[in-house]
Amino acid sequence: MKIVELGESALKKGRDLAIENKKFLDTKGVFAFDVMGSVGSGKTSIIKWLVRKLKGDYKIGVIAGDLTTEVDALRIEEEGVPVVQAHTGRVCHLDPGLVRTAIENLPLDDIDVLFIENVGNLICPAAVPIGVHKEMVVTSVTEGPYMIKKHPYMFQRADYVAINKIDLQKAMNVSVHGLEEDLRELNPNAIVIGTNGITGEGVDKLIQCMSFQQ
Ligand code: MG
Ligand code: ZN
């Protein structure tokens, strides 16, 4: 019997495409972030705040990944920066081929910093690199006390972790401090900031810790 598996060859092909994406962005002078996190963690809200606060200093572009809708892309477009919507259909993560097409649809000569909002999911985006310079995870206290512990692969690779919805710590009986301790065990080097995606609290602090060039 013949057995075929996704296996190493497909994964390697994906990794090669991701490396090519990053090289392509480098030739265009674009520094890119993959913004990942669960459905409803506040990825779009945090990206909106980042764009709002950074657009005076950098030329920003955004790719919004979603299955079939444009709601997030429309919210970000309100900030007046170029946005491309990447539709994945039934697929639960962005893949580097789709990201490449989305990148090529942006005015790259007018972009220094690119935020790519991945599909809401803490599992497969950790296994599918898309070709960026830095990875950010937005998680939130409303996801309960074990979200970080249960998704080690995602959090091990993150450069930045925003723990969002800090205003709901009491209501949820989940502390930012506890989540931060879980993260430290997995990834002592990540930068962790508590944020509020409604008011923008914490976003300035996050920006102070971020780098926007190699
Ligand atoms: Mg979103
Ligand atoms: Zn997936």
CSV table of C-alpha atoms in Angstrom, one decimal, residues 13-198:
chain,number,residue,atom,x,y,z
A,13,LYS,CA,8.8,24.0,0.3
A,14,GLY,CA,6.9,26.3,2.6
A,15,ARG,CA,10.0,27.2,4.6
A,16,ASP,CA,11.8,28.0,1.3
A,17,LEU,CA,9.0,30.2,0.2
A,18,ALA,CA,9.0,32.0,3.5
A,19,ILE,CA,12.8,32.6,3.2
A,20,GLU,CA,12.2,34.0,-0.3
A,21,ASN,CA,9.5,36.3,1.0
A,22,LYS,CA,11.8,37.8,3.6
A,23,LYS,CA,14.6,38.3,1.0
A,24,PHE,CA,12.1,40.0,-1.3
A,25,LEU,CA,11.0,42.3,1.5
A,26,ASP,CA,14.6,43.1,2.3
A,27,THR,CA,15.3,44.1,-1.3
A,28,LYS,CA,12.3,46.5,-1.0
A,29,GLY,CA,13.4,47.8,2.4
A,30,VAL,CA,10.3,46.6,4.1
A,31,PHE,CA,10.4,45.4,7.8
A,32,ALA,CA,7.6,42.9,8.4
A,33,PHE,CA,5.7,41.6,11.5
A,34,ASP,CA,3.5,38.5,11.6
A,35,VAL,CA,0.8,39.3,14.1
A,36,MET,CA,-0.8,36.1,15.5
A,37,GLY,CA,-3.3,35.2,18.2
A,38,SER,CA,-6.6,33.5,18.9
A,39,VAL,CA,-9.9,34.6,17.3
A,40,GLY,CA,-11.0,37.6,19.3
A,41,SER,CA,-7.8,38.3,21.2
A,42,GLY,CA,-7.6,41.8,19.7
A,43,LYS,CA,-5.0,41.5,16.9
A,44,THR,CA,-6.8,44.0,14.7
A,45,SER,CA,-7.3,46.5,17.5
A,46,ILE,CA,-3.7,46.4,18.4
A,47,ILE,CA,-2.6,46.7,14.8
A,48,LYS,CA,-4.9,49.7,14.5
A,49,TRP,CA,-3.3,51.4,17.5
A,50,LEU,CA,0.2,50.5,16.2
A,51,VAL,CA,-0.6,52.0,12.8
A,52,ARG,CA,-2.2,55.1,14.4
A,53,LYS,CA,0.8,55.8,16.6
A,54,LEU,CA,3.5,54.9,14.0
A,55,LYS,CA,2.2,56.3,10.8
A,56,GLY,CA,3.7,59.8,11.5
A,57,ASP,CA,7.2,58.2,11.7
A,58,TYR,CA,7.0,55.3,9.2
A,59,LYS,CA,5.2,54.4,6.0
A,60,ILE,CA,3.0,51.5,7.0
A,61,GLY,CA,1.3,48.8,5.1
A,62,VAL,CA,-1.0,46.0,6.4
A,63,ILE,CA,-2.1,42.6,5.1
A,64,ALA,CA,-5.2,41.3,6.9
A,65,GLY,CA,-5.7,37.5,6.8
A,66,ASP,CA,-9.2,36.1,7.2
A,67,LEU,CA,-11.3,33.3,5.8
A,68,THR,CA,-13.8,35.2,3.7
A,69,THR,CA,-14.6,38.6,5.3
A,70,GLU,CA,-13.1,42.1,4.9
A,71,VAL,CA,-14.2,43.5,8.3
A,72,ASP,CA,-10.7,43.8,9.7
A,73,ALA,CA,-9.2,45.2,6.6
A,74,LEU,CA,-11.9,47.9,6.5
A,75,ARG,CA,-11.2,48.8,10.1
A,76,ILE,CA,-7.5,49.2,9.4
A,77,GLU,CA,-8.1,51.1,6.2
A,78,GLU,CA,-9.8,53.8,8.3
A,79,GLU,CA,-6.3,54.7,9.4
A,80,GLY,CA,-5.5,55.8,5.8
A,81,VAL,CA,-2.7,53.2,5.1
A,82,PRO,CA,-2.6,50.7,2.3
A,83,VAL,CA,-4.3,47.4,3.2
A,84,VAL,CA,-4.5,44.2,1.3
A,85,GLN,CA,-7.1,41.5,2.3
A,86,ALA,CA,-5.8,38.0,2.1
A,87,HIS,CA,-8.6,35.4,2.0
A,88,THR,CA,-7.7,31.9,3.0
A,89,GLY,CA,-11.1,30.3,2.3
A,90,ARG,CA,-11.3,27.2,4.4
A,91,VAL,CA,-7.7,27.3,5.5
A,92,CYS,CA,-7.0,28.3,9.2
A,93,HIS,CA,-3.6,30.1,8.7
A,94,LEU,CA,-1.7,32.3,6.2
A,95,ASP,CA,0.7,30.4,4.0
A,96,PRO,CA,3.8,32.0,2.4
A,97,GLY,CA,2.5,31.7,-1.2
A,98,LEU,CA,-0.7,33.7,-0.4
A,99,VAL,CA,1.4,36.2,1.6
A,100,ARG,CA,3.7,36.7,-1.4
A,101,THR,CA,0.7,37.5,-3.6
A,102,ALA,CA,-0.6,39.9,-1.0
A,103,ILE,CA,2.8,41.6,-0.7
A,104,GLU,CA,3.1,42.0,-4.4
A,105,ASN,CA,-0.3,43.8,-4.3
A,106,LEU,CA,1.0,46.5,-1.9
A,107,PRO,CA,2.8,49.7,-3.0
A,108,LEU,CA,6.1,48.4,-1.6
A,109,ASP,CA,8.1,51.5,-2.5
A,110,ASP,CA,5.8,53.5,-0.2
A,111,ILE,CA,6.1,51.1,2.8
A,112,ASP,CA,8.8,50.8,5.5
A,113,VAL,CA,6.9,48.7,8.0
A,114,LEU,CA,4.4,45.9,7.2
A,115,PHE,CA,2.0,44.3,9.7
A,116,ILE,CA,0.6,41.0,8.6
A,117,GLU,CA,-2.4,39.9,10.6
A,118,ASN,CA,-2.6,36.1,10.5
A,119,VAL,CA,-5.8,34.1,10.8
A,120,GLY,CA,-7.1,33.8,14.4
A,121,ASN,CA,-5.4,30.6,15.5
A,122,LEU,CA,-2.7,29.7,18.0
A,123,ILE,CA,-1.8,26.3,16.5
A,124,CYS,CA,-0.8,26.0,12.9
A,125,PRO,CA,0.6,29.6,12.3
A,126,ALA,CA,3.4,28.4,14.7
A,127,ALA,CA,4.3,25.7,12.2
A,128,VAL,CA,3.9,27.8,9.0
A,129,PRO,CA,6.5,30.6,8.7
A,130,ILE,CA,5.4,33.3,6.2
A,131,GLY,CA,8.7,35.2,5.9
A,132,VAL,CA,8.8,38.1,8.3
A,133,HIS,CA,11.4,39.8,10.5
A,134,LYS,CA,9.6,39.7,13.8
A,135,GLU,CA,6.7,37.7,15.3
A,136,MET,CA,4.1,39.2,17.6
A,137,VAL,CA,1.4,37.3,19.5
A,138,VAL,CA,-1.7,39.1,20.9
A,139,THR,CA,-3.3,37.0,23.6
A,140,SER,CA,-5.8,38.2,26.2
A,141,VAL,CA,-7.0,37.6,29.8
A,142,THR,CA,-10.4,36.6,28.4
A,143,GLU,CA,-8.9,33.4,27.0
A,144,GLY,CA,-8.4,32.0,30.5
A,145,PRO,CA,-5.4,31.2,32.6
A,146,TYR,CA,-3.9,28.4,30.5
A,147,MET,CA,-3.7,29.9,27.0
A,148,ILE,CA,0.0,30.4,27.0
A,149,LYS,CA,0.9,27.0,28.7
A,150,LYS,CA,-1.3,25.1,26.2
A,151,HIS,CA,0.3,26.7,23.1
A,152,PRO,CA,4.0,26.3,23.7
A,153,TYR,CA,5.1,26.4,20.0
A,154,MET,CA,3.4,29.7,19.3
A,155,PHE,CA,4.8,31.4,22.4
A,156,GLN,CA,8.3,29.9,22.2
A,157,ARG,CA,8.9,31.7,18.9
A,158,ALA,CA,7.3,35.1,19.7
A,159,ASP,CA,9.5,38.2,19.8
A,160,TYR,CA,6.7,40.3,21.3
A,161,VAL,CA,3.6,39.3,23.3
A,162,ALA,CA,0.8,41.7,24.0
A,163,ILE,CA,-1.4,40.5,26.8
A,164,ASN,CA,-4.6,42.3,25.9
A,165,LYS,CA,-7.8,43.3,27.7
A,166,ILE,CA,-5.9,44.1,30.9
A,167,ASP,CA,-9.0,46.0,32.1
A,168,LEU,CA,-10.8,42.6,32.4
A,169,GLN,CA,-8.3,40.9,34.8
A,170,LYS,CA,-10.7,41.0,37.8
A,171,ALA,CA,-13.8,40.0,35.9
A,172,MET,CA,-12.0,37.0,34.4
A,173,ASN,CA,-10.0,36.2,37.5
A,174,VAL,CA,-6.9,35.9,35.3
A,175,SER,CA,-3.8,38.0,36.0
A,176,VAL,CA,-1.4,39.4,33.4
A,177,HIS,CA,1.3,38.6,35.9
A,178,GLY,CA,0.4,34.9,35.9
A,179,LEU,CA,0.3,34.7,32.1
A,180,GLU,CA,3.7,36.5,32.1
A,181,GLU,CA,5.2,33.9,34.4
A,182,ASP,CA,3.9,31.1,32.1
A,183,LEU,CA,5.5,32.9,29.1
A,184,ARG,CA,8.9,33.4,30.9
A,185,GLU,CA,9.1,29.6,31.4
A,186,LEU,CA,8.7,29.0,27.6
A,187,ASN,CA,10.5,32.1,26.3
A,188,PRO,CA,12.6,34.2,28.6
A,189,ASN,CA,13.5,36.6,25.8
A,190,ALA,CA,10.1,37.7,24.6
A,191,ILE,CA,9.1,41.3,25.3
A,192,VAL,CA,5.7,41.2,27.1
A,193,ILE,CA,3.4,44.1,27.5
A,194,GLY,CA,-0.1,44.4,29.0
A,195,THR,CA,-2.4,46.2,26.6
A,196,ASN,CA,-6.0,47.5,26.3
A,197,GLY,CA,-7.1,47.4,22.7
A,198,ILE,CA,-10.0,49.8,23.4
